[in-house]
Coordinates of N, CA, C and O in Angstrom, one line a residue:
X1 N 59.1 -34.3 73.1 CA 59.4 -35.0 74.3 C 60.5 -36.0 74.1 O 61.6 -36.1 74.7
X2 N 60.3 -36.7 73.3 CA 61.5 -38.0 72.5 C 62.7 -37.2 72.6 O 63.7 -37.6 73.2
X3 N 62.6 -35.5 71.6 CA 64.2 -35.6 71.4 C 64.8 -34.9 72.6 O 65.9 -34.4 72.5
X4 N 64.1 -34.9 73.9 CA 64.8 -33.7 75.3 C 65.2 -34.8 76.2 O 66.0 -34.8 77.2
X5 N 64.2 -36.3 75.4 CA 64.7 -37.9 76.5 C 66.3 -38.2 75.4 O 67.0 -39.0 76.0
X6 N 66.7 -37.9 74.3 CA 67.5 -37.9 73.3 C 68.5 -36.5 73.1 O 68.6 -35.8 72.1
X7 N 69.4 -36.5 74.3 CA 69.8 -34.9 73.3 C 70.7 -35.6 72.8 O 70.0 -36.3 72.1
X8 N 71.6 -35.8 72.7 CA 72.2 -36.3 71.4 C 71.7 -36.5 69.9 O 72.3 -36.4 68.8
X9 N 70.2 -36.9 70.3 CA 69.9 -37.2 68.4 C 69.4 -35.7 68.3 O 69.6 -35.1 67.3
X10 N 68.4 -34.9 69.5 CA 68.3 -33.4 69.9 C 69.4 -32.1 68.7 O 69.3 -31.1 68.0
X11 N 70.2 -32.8 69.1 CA 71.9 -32.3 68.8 C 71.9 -32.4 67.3 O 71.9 -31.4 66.5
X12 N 71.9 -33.8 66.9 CA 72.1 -33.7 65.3 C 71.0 -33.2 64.6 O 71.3 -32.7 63.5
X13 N 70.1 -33.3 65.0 CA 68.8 -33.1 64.1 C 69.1 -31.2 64.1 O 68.9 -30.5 63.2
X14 N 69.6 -30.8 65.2 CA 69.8 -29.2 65.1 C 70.9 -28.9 64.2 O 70.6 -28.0 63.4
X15 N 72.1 -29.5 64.0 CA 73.3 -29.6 63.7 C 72.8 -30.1 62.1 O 72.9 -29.2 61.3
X16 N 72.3 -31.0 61.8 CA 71.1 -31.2 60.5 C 70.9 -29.5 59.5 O 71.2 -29.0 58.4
X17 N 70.5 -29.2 60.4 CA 69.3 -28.2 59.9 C 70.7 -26.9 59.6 O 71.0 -26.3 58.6
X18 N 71.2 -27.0 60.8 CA 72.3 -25.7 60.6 C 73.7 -26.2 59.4 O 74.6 -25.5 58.9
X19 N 73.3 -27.6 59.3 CA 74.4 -27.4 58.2 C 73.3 -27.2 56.6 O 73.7 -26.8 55.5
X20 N 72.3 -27.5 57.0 CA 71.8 -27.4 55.2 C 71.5 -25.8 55.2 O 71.9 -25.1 54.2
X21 N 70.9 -25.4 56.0 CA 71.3 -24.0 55.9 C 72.7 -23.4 56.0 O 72.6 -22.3 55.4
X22 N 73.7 -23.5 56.3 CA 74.7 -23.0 55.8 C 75.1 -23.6 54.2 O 75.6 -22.9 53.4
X23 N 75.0 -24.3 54.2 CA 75.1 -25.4 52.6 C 74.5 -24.4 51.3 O 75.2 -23.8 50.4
X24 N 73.6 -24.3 51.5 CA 72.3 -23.3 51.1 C 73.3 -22.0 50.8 O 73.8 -21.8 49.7
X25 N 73.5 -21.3 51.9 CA 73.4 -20.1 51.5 C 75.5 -19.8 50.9 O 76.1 -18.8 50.6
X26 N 76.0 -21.2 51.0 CA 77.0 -21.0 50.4 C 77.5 -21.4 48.9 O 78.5 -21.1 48.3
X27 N 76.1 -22.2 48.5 CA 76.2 -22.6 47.1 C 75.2 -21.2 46.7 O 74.8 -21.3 45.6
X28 N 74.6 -19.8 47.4 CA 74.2 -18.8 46.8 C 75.2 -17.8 46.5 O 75.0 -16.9 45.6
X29 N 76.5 -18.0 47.4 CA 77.3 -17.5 47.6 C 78.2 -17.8 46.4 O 78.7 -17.0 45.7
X30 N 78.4 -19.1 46.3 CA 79.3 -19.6 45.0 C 78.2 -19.1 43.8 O 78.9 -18.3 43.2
X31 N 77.2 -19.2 43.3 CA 76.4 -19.0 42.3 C 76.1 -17.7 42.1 O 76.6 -17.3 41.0
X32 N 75.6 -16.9 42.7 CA 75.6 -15.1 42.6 C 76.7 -14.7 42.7 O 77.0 -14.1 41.7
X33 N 77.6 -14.8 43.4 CA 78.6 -13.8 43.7 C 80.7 -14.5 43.1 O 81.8 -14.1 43.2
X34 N 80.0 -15.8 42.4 CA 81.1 -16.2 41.6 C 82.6 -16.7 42.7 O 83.7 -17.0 42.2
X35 N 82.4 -16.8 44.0 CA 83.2 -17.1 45.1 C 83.2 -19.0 45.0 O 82.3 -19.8 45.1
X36 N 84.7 -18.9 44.9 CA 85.1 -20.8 45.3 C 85.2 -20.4 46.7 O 85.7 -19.4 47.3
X37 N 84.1 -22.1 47.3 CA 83.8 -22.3 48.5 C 84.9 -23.4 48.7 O 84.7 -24.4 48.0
X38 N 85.9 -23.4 49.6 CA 86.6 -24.6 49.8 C 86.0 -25.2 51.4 O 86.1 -24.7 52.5
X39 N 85.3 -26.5 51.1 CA 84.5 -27.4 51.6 C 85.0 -28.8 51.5 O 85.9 -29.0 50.7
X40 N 84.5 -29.7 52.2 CA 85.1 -31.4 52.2 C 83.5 -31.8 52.5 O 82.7 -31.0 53.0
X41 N 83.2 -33.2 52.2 CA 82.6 -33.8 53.3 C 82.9 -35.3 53.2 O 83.2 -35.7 52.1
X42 N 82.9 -36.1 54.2 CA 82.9 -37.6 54.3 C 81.9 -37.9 54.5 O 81.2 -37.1 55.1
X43 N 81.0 -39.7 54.1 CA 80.5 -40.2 54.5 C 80.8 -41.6 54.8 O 81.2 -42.3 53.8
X44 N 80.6 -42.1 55.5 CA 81.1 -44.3 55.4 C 80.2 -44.6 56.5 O 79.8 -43.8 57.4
X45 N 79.6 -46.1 56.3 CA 79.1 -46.4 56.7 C 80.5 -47.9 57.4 O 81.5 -48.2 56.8
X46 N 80.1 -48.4 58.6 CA 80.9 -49.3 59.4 C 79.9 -49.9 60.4 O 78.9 -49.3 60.9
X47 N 80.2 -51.4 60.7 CA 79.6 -52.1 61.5 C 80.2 -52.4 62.5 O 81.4 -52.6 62.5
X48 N 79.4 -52.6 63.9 CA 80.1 -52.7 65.0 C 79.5 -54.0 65.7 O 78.3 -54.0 66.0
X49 N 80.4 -55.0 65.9 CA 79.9 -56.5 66.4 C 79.7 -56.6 68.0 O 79.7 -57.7 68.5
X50 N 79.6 -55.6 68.6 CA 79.1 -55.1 70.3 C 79.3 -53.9 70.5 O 80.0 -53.1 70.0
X51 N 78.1 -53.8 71.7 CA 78.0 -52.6 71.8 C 79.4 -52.1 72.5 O 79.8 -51.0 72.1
X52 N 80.3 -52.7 73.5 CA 81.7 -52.6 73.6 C 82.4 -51.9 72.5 O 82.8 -50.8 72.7
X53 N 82.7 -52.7 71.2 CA 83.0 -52.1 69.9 C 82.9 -50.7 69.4 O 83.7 -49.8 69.0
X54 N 81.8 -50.9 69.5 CA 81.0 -49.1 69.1 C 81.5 -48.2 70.3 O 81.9 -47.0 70.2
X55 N 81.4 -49.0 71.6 CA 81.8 -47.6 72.9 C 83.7 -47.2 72.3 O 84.2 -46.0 72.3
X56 N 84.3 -48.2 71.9 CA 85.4 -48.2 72.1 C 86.1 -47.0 70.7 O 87.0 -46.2 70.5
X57 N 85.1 -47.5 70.1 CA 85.3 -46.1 68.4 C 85.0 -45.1 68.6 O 85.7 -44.3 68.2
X58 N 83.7 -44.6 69.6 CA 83.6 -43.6 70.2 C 84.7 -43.0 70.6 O 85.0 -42.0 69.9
X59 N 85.4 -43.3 71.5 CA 85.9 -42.8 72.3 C 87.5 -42.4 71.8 O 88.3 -41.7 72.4
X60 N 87.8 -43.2 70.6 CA 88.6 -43.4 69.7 C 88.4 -41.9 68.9 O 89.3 -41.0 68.8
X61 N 86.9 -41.8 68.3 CA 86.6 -40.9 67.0 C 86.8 -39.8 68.3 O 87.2 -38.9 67.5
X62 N 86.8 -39.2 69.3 CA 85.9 -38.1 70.1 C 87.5 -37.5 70.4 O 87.7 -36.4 70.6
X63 N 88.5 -38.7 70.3 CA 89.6 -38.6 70.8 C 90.5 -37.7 69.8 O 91.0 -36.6 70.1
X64 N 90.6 -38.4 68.6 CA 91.1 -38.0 67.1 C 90.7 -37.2 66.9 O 91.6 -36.5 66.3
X65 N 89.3 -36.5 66.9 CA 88.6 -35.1 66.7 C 89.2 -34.1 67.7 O 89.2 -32.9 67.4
X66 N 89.6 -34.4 68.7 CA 90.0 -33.0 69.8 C 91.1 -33.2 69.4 O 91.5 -32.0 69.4
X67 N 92.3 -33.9 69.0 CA 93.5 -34.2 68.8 C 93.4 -33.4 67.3 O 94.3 -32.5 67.3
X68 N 92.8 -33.4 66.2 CA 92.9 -33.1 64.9 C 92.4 -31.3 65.1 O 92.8 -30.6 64.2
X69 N 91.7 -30.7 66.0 CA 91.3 -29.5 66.2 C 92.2 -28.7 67.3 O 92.3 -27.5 67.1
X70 N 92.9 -29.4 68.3 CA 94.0 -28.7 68.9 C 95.1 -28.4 68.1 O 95.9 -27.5 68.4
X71 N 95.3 -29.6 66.6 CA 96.5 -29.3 66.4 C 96.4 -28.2 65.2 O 97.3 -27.3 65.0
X72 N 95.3 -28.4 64.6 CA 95.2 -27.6 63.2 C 94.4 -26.3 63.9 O 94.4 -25.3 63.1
X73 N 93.7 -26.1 65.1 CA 92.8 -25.1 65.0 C 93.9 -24.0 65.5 O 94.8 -24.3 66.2
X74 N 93.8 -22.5 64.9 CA 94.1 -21.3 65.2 C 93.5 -20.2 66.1 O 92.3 -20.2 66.0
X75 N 93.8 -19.4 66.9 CA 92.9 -17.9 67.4 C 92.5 -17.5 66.0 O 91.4 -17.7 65.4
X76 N 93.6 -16.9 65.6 CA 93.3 -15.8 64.4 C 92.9 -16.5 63.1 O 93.3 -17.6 63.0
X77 N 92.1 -15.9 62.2 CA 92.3 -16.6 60.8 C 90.8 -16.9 60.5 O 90.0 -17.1 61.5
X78 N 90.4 -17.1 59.4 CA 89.2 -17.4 58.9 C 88.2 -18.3 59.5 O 88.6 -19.4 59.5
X79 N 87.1 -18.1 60.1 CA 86.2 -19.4 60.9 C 85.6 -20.7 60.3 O 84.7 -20.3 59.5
X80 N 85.7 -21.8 60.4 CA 85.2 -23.1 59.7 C 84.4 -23.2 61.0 O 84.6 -22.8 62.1
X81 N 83.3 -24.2 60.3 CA 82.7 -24.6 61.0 C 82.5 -26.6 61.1 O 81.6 -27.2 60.4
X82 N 83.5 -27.4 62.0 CA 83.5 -28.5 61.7 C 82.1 -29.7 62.1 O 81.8 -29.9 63.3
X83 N 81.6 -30.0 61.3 CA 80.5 -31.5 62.1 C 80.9 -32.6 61.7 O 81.4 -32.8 60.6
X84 N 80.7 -33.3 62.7 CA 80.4 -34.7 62.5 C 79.7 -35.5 63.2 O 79.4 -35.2 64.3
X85 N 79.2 -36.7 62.7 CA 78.2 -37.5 63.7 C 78.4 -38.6 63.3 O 78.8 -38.7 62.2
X86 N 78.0 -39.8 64.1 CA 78.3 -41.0 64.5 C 76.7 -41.3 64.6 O 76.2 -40.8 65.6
X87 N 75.9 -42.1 63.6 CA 74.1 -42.2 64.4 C 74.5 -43.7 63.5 O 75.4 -43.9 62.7
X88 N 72.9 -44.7 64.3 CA 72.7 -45.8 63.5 C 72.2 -45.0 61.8 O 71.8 -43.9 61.7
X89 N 72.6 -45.9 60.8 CA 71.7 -45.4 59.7 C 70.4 -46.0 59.6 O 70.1 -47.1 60.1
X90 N 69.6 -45.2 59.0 CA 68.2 -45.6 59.0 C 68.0 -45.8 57.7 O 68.6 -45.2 56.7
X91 N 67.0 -46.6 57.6 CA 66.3 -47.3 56.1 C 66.7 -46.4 55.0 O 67.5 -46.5 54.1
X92 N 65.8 -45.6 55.5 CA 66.2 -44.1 54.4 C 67.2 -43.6 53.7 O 67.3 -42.9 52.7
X93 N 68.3 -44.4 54.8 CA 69.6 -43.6 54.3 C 70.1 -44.8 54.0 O 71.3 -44.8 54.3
X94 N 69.7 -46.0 53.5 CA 70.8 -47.2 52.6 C 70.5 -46.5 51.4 O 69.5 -46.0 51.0
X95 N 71.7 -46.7 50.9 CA 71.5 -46.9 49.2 C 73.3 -47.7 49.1 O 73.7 -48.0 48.0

């Protein structure tokens, strides 16, 4: 019930799961079958001194993402699959 009053966190927690499963079965893919996987990932953490702040990066990061996929993305040609997410970090996840 939490995550359908939440689709957004709904969203990552799915987006979660579908990337460790693809993760998975591409490091089986690098390991059995001897294939370089070309992959990236980022992580950073950043603080935001109002919620203003935070709206304004939004709309910044949401901006630069459709701008960096109109320009680079193709019809034809090999399929990637890009994620990213923007969530508070939780306890769990300091280090």
């Amino acid at each position: 019930e939490a995550l359908r009053a939440q689709h957004s966190l709904e969203t990552l927690v799915a987006l979660g799961e579908r990337l460790q499963q693809d993760a998975a079965e591409l490091l089986d893919r690098a390991a059995y079958d001897g294939e370089e996987i070309p992959s990236a990932a980022v992580s950073a953490e950043l603080r935001f001194a109002s919620a203003e702040q935070r709206a304004a990066f939004m709309r910044d990061y949401l901006e630069a993402t459709r701008d960096l996929i109109d320009r680079h993305g193709a019809r034809e040609g090999a399929p990637y699959r890009v994620v990213m997410s923007v969530h508070p970090q939780t306890e769990g996840s300091q280090q």
